[in-house]
Short mmCIF file of C-alpha atoms in Angstrom, two decimals:
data_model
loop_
_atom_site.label_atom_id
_atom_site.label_comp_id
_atom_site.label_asym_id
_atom_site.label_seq_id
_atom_site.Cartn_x
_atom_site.Cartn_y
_atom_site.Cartn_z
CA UNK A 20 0.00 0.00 0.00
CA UNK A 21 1.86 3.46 -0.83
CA UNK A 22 1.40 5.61 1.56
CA UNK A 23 -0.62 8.67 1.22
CA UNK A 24 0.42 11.02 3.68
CA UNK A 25 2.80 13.69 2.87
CA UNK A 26 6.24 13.23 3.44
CA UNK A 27 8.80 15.79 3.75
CA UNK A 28 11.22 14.50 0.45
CA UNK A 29 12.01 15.60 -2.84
CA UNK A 30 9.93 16.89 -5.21
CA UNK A 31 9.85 15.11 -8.30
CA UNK A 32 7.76 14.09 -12.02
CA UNK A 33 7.27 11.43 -13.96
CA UNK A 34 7.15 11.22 -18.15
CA UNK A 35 5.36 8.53 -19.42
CA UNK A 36 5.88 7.83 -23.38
CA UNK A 37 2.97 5.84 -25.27
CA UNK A 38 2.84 3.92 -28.91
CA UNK A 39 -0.47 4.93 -30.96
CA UNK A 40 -2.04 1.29 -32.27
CA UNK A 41 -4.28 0.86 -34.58
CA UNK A 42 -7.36 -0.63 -32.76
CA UNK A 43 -8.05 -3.32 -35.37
CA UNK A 44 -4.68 -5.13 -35.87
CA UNK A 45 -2.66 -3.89 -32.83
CA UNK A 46 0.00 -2.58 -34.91
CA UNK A 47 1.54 0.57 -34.51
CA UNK A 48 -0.76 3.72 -36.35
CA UNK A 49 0.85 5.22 -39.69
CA UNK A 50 -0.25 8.64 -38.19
CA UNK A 51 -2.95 9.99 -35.63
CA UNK A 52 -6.58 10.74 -36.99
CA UNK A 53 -7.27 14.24 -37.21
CA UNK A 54 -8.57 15.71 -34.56
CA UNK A 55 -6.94 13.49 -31.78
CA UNK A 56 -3.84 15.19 -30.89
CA UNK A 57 -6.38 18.14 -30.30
CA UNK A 58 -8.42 16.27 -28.17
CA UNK A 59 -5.52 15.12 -26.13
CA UNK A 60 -4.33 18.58 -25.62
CA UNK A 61 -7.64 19.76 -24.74
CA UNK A 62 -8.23 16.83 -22.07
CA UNK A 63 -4.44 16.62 -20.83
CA UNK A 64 -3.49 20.51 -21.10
CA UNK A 65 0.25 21.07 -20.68
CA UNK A 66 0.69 17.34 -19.36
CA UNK A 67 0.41 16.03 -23.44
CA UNK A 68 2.93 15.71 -25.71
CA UNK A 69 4.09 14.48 -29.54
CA UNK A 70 6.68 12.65 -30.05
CA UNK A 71 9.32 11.91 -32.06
CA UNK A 72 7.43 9.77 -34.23
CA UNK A 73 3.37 10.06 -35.50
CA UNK A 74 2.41 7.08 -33.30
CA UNK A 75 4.28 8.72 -30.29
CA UNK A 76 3.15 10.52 -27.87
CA UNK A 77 4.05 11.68 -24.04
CA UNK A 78 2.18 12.52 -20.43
CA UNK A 79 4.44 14.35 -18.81
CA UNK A 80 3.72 14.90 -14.74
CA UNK A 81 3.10 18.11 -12.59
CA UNK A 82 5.15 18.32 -10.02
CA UNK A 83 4.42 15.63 -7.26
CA UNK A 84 5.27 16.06 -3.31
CA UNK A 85 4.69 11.91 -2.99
CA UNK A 86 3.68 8.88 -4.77
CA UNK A 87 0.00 8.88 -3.88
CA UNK A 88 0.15 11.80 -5.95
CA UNK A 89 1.73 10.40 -8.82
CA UNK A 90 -0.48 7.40 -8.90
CA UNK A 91 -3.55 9.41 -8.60
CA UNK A 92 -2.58 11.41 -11.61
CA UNK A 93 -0.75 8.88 -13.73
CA UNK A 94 -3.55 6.50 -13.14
CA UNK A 95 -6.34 9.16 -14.31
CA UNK A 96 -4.30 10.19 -16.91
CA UNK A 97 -3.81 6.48 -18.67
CA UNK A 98 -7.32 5.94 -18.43
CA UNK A 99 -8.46 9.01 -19.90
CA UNK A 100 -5.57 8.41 -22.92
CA UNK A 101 -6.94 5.28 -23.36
CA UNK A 102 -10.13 6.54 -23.76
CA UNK A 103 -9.90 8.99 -26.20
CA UNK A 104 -7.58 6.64 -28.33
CA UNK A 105 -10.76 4.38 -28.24
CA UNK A 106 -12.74 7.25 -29.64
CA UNK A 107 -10.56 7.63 -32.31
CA UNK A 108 -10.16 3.45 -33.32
CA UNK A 109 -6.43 3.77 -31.64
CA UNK A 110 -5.05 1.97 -28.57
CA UNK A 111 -2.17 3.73 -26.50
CA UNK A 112 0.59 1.01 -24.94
CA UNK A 113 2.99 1.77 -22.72
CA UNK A 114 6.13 -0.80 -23.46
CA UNK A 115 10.01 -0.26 -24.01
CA UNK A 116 9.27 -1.82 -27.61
CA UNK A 117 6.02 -2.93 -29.58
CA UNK A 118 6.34 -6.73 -29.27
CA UNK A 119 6.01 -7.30 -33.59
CA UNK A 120 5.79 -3.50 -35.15
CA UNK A 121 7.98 -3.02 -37.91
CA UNK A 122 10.02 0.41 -37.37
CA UNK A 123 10.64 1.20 -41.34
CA UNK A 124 6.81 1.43 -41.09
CA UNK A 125 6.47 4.52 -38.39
CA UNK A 126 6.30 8.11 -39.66
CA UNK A 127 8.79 10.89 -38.41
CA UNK A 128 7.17 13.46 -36.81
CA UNK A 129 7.48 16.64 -38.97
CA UNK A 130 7.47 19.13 -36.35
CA UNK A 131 10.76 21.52 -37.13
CA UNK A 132 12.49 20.35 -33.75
CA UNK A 133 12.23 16.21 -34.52
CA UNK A 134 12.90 17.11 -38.21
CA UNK A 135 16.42 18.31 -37.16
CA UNK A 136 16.52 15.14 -34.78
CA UNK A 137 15.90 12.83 -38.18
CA UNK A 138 18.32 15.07 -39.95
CA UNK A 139 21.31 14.90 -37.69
CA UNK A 140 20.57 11.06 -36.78
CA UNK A 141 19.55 9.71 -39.94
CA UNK A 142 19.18 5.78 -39.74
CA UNK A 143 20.12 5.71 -36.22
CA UNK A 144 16.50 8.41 -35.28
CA UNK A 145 14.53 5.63 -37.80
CA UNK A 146 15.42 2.72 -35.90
CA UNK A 147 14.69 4.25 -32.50
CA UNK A 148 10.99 2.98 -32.58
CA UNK A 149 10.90 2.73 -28.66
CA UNK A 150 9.11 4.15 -25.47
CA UNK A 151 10.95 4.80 -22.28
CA UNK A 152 9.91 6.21 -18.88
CA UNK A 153 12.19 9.55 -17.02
CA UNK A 154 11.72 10.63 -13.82
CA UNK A 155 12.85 13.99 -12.51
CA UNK A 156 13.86 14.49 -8.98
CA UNK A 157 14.48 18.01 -7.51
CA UNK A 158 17.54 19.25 -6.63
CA UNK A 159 18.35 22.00 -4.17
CA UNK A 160 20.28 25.34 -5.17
CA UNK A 161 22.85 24.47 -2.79
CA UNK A 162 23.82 21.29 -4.12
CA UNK A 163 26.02 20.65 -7.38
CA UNK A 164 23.88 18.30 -9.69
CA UNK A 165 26.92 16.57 -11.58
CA UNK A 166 28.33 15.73 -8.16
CA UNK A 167 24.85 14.01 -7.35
CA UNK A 168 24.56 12.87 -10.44
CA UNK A 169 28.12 10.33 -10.17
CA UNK A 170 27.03 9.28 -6.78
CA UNK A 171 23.69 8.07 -8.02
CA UNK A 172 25.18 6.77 -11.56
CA UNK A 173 26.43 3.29 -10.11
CA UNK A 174 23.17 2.18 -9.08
CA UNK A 175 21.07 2.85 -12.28
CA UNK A 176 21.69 -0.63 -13.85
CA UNK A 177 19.97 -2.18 -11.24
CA UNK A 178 16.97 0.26 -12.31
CA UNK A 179 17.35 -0.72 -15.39
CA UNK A 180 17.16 -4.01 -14.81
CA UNK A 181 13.95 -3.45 -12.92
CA UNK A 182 11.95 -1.47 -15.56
CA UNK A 183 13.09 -3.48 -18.66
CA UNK A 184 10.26 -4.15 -21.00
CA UNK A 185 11.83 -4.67 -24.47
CA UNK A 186 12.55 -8.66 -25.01
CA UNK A 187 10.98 -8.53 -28.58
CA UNK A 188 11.92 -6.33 -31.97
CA UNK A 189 10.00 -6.49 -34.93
CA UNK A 190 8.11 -9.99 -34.06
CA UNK A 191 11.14 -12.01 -32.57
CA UNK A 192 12.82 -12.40 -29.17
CA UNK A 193 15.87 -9.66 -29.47
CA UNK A 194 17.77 -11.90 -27.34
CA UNK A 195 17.78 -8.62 -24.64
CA UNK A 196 15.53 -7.98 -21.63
CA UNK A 197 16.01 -4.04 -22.70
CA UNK A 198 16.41 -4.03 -26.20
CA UNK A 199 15.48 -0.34 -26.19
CA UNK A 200 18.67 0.30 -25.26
CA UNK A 201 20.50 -1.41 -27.12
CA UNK A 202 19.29 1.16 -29.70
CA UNK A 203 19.76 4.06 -27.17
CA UNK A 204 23.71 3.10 -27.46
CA UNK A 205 23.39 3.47 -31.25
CA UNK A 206 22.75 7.49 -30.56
CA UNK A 207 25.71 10.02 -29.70
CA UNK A 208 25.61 10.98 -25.69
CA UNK A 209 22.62 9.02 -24.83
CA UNK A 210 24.54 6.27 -22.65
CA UNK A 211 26.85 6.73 -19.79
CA UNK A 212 27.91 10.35 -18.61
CA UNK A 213 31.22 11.38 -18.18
CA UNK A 214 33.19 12.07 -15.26
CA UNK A 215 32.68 15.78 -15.50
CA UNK A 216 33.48 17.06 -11.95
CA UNK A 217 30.60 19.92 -11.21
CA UNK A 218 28.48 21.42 -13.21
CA UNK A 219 30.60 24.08 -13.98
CA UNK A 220 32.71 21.33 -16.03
CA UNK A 221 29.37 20.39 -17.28
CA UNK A 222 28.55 23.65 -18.40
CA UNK A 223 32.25 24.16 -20.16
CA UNK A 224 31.45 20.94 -21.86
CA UNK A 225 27.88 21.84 -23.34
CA UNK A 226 29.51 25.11 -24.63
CA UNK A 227 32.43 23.00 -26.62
CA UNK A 228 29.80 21.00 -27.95
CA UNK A 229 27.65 23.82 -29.37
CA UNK A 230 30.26 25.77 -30.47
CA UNK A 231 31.72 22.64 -32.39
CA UNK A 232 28.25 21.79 -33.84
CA UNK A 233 28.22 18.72 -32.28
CA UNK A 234 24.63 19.84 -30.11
CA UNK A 235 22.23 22.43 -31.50
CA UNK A 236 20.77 22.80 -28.02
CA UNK A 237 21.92 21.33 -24.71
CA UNK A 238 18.75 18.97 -24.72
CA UNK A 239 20.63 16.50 -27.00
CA UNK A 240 22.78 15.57 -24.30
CA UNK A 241 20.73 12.31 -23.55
CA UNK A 242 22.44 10.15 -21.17
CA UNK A 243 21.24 7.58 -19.53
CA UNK A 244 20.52 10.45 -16.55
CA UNK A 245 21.42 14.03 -17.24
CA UNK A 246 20.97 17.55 -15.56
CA UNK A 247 17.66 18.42 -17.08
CA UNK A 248 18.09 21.77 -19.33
CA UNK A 249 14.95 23.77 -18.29
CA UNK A 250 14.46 22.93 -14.51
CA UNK A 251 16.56 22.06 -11.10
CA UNK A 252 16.40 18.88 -11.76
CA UNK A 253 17.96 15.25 -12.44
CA UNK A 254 16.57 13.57 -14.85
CA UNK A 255 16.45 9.45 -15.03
CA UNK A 256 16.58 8.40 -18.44
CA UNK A 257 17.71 4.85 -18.75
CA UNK A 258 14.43 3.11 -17.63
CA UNK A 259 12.07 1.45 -20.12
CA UNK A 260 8.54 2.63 -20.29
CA UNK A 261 6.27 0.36 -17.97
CA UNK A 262 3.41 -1.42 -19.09
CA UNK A 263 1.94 -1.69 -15.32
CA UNK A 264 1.81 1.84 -13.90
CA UNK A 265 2.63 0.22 -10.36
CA UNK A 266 6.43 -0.37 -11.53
CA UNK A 267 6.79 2.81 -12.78
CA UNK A 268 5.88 4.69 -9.57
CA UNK A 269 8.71 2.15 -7.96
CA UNK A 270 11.69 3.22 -10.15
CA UNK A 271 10.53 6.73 -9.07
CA UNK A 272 10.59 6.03 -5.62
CA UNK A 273 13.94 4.13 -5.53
CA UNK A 274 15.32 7.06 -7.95
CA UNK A 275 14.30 9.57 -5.28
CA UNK A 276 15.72 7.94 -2.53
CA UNK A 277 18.88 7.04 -4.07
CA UNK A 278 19.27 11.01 -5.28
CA UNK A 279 18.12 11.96 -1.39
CA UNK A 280 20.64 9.26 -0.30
CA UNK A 281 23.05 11.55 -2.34
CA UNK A 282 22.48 14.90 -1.07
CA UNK A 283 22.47 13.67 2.69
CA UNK A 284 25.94 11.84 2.19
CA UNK A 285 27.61 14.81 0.37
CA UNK A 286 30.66 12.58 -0.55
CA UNK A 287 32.77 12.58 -3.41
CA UNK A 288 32.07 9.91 -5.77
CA UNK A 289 34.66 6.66 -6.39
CA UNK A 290 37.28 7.34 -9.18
CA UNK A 291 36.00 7.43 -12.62
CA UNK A 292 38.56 4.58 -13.74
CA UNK A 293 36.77 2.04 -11.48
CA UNK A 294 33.30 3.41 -11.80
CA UNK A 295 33.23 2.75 -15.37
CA UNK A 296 34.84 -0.68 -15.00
CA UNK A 297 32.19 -2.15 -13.12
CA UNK A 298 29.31 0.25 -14.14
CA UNK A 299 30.17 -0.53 -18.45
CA UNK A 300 29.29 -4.56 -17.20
CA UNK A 301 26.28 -3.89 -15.18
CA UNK A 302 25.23 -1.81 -18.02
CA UNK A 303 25.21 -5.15 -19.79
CA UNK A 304 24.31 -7.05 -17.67
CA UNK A 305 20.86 -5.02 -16.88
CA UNK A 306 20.26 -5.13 -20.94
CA UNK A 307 20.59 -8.29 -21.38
CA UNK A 308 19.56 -10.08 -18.51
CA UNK A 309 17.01 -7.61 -16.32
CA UNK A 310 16.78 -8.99 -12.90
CA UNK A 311 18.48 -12.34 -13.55
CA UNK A 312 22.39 -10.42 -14.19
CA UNK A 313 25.70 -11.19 -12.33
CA UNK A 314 26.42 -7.43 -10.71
CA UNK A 315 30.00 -6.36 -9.50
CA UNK A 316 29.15 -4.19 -6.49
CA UNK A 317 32.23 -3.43 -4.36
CA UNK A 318 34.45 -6.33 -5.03
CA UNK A 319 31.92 -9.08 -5.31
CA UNK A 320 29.59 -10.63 -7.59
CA UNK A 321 25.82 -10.51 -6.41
CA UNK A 322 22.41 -10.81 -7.81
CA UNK A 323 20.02 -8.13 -8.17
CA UNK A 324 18.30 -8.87 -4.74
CA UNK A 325 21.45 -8.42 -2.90
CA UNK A 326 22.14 -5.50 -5.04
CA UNK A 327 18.58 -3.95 -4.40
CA UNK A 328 19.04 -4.63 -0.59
CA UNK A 329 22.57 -3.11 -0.51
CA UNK A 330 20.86 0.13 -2.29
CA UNK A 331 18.49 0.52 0.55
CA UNK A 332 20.50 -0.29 3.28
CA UNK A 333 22.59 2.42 2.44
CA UNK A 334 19.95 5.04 2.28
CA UNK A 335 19.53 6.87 5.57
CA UNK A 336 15.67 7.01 6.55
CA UNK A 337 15.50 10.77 5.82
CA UNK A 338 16.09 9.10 2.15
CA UNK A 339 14.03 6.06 2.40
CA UNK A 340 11.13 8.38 3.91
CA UNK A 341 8.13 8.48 1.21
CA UNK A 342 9.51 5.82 -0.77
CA UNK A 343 9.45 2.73 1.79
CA UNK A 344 6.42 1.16 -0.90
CA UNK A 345 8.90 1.66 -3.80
CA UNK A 346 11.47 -0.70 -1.89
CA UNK A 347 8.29 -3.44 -1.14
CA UNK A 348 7.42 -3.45 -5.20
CA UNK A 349 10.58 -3.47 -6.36
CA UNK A 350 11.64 -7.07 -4.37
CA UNK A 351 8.32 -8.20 -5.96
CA UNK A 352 9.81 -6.99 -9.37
CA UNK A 353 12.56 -8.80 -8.94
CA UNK A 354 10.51 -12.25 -8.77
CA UNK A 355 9.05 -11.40 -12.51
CA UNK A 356 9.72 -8.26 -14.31
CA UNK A 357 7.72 -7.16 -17.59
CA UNK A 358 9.98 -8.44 -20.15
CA UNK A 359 10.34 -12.16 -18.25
CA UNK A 360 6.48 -11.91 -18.18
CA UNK A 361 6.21 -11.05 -21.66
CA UNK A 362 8.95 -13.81 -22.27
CA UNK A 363 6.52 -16.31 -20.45
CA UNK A 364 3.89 -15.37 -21.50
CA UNK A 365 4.64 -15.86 -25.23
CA UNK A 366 6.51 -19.06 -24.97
CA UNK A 367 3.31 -20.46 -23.02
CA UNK A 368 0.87 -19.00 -25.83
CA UNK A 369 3.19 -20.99 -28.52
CA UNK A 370 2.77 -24.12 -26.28
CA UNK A 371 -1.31 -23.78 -26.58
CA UNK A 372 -0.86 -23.95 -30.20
CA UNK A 373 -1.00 -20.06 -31.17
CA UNK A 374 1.07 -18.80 -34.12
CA UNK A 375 4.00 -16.80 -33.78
CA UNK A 376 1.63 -13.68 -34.62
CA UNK A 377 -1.12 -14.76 -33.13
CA UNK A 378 0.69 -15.26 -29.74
CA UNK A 379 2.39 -11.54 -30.11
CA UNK A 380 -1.27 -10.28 -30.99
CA UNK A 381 -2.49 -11.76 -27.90
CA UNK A 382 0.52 -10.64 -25.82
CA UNK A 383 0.03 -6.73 -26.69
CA UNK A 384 -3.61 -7.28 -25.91
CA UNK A 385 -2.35 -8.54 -22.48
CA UNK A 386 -0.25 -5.22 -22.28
CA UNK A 387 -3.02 -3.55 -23.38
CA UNK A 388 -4.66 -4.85 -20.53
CA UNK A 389 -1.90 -4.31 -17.65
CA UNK A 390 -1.18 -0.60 -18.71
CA UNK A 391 -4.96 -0.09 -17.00
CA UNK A 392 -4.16 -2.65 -14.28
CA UNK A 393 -5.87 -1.12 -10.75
CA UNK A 394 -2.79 -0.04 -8.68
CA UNK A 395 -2.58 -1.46 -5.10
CA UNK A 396 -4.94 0.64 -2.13
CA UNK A 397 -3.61 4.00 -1.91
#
């Protein structure tokens, strides 16, 4: 049960990104009808966004104080996507990757700003046919975000691992739990950060970038968790988008209290030589086996249990206060995450007898059917 009262931690929001499906075949939409995206707008406000591609689009949080208050909105504001999809002979899934959509088949958005995305990226922009899910967690004036941001960077694997939701590509088992981003690494500055000191390093870097032509704006620095560019925050990027809503307001939690965990301790990070030793194989691990990875976490090998456990062990209270659910859901996450149940669940639709695109067709239907799932008592 998350706990509604208020608690006294960071402020923080949650962006959810959704595929547009065509209600009849379950297949990704070639574009939205007319008259949708101004529907959304005029039910979701400043909360809705497009996307990068035509069957894209975003909800994008106010600012919460605690999870009830995520849940409450996030949970009204699925339901009332999914409605006016229905109204318009569209679905809206939340998923890393559509289980059997081909990518050459979605349309770029033409909107000037993803234009220059396509344009810069080429092939690599085409491909990226995925949904994730970023969290943004507050950070005071008086602290230095890049100095947070190292302390926190070691443990996002194991979020990773948590959230991942992409085992299929294009109709076939990619052989990844988080194929999403597997793709991510096929962008410029979208994977790990670099050992930039303080944010005054950060900002020194940003400027050689645009001055090189490299960036045309400091929000194409995409790494797997960045400063964000337009408010005092940090922003968790490397998390797939969740089909059940319930995970999702987890990795928020545990992001939270990791980043609180960060500004209490006020320690300088470990050395960037063996941070990225260990933190390049988690990476790996997290993408390609989710929850069921060999981590390196000071010295040792341990699962993601022991990982998880270690995480909140090391959180003082003031950290872990607000977020004690988050901890609860996640050690339930680790028993089955979304892309072992997707892996299950098509492997045991193949065993009834199902063709391969029947059993994908019925497994988006069960997405379908889990991104409205009731969230536990609130």
């Amino acid at each position: 049960m998350i706990d509604s009262r208020a608690d006294h931690g960071l402020r923080f929001g949650i962006e959810e990104e959704f595929f547009l499906l065509d209600a009849t075949d379950l297949d990704i939409a070639r574009t939205a009808p007319s008259g949708f995206l101004e529907a959304c707008r005029a039910a979701l406000g400043e909360h809705f966004a497009e996307e990068m591609f035509e069957c894209q689009v975003e909800v994008a949080s106010p600012v919460f104080a605690d999870l009830a208050q995520a849940a409450r909105f996030h949970g009204r504001a699925r339901q009332r996507l999914a409605q006016l999809a229905a109204g318009f002979g569209l679905r809206a899934l939340c998923v890393g990757t559509h289980p059997f959509a081909d990518w050459r088949r979605a349309r770029s958005n033409p909107a000037a700003h993803f234009a220059r995305l396509f344009e810069d990226q080429g092939r690599v922009a085409r491909r990226s046919l995925v949904c994730g899910l970023h969290v943004h967690v507050e950070i005071p004036a008086s602290h230095d975000r890049m100095v947070v941001l190292q302390q926190v960077l070691p443990w996002l694997p194991l979020l990773l691992a948590l959230s991942a939701s992409s085992p299929f590509r294009g109709g076939r088992r990619s052989g990844l739990a988080s194929y999403r981003r597997a793709l991510c690494g096929e962008w410029p500055r979208m994977n790990i950060p670099p050992a930039l000191p303080d944010e005054d390093a950060y900002r020194r870097h940003l400027a050689l970038l645009r001055e090189s032509g490299c960036i045309r704006e400091d929000g194409q620095v995409w790494w797997m968790v960045r400063p964000s560019s337009h408010v005092p925050t940090l922003e968790l990027r490397i998390c797939d988008a969740c089909p059940r809503l319930a995970d999702a307001l987890c990795l928020a939690g545990l992001f939270r209290a990791l980043v609180g965990q960060a500004l209490l301790a006020g320690d300088a990070p470990a050395g960037p030589a063996a941070r990225d030793a260990c933190l390049e194989e988690n990476y790996w691990q997290a993408m390609r086996h989710g929850c069921a990875g060999r981590y390196l976490v000071d010295g040792r090998c341990v699962n993601a249990r022991d990982w998880l456990e270690r995480a909140w062990r090391q959180c003082h209270p003031q950290a872990r206060q607000g977020n004690e659910w988050a901890y609860g859901h996640a050690q339930r996450l680790l028993e089955e995450n979304s892309a072992d149940r997707q892996l299950q669940r098509y492997q045991a639709l193949r065993a009834e007898g199902r063709g391969r695109q029947a059993a994908l067709r019925r497994l988006v239907e069960e997405l379908l059917e889990e991104n409205l799932q009731a969230l536990p008592a609130i």
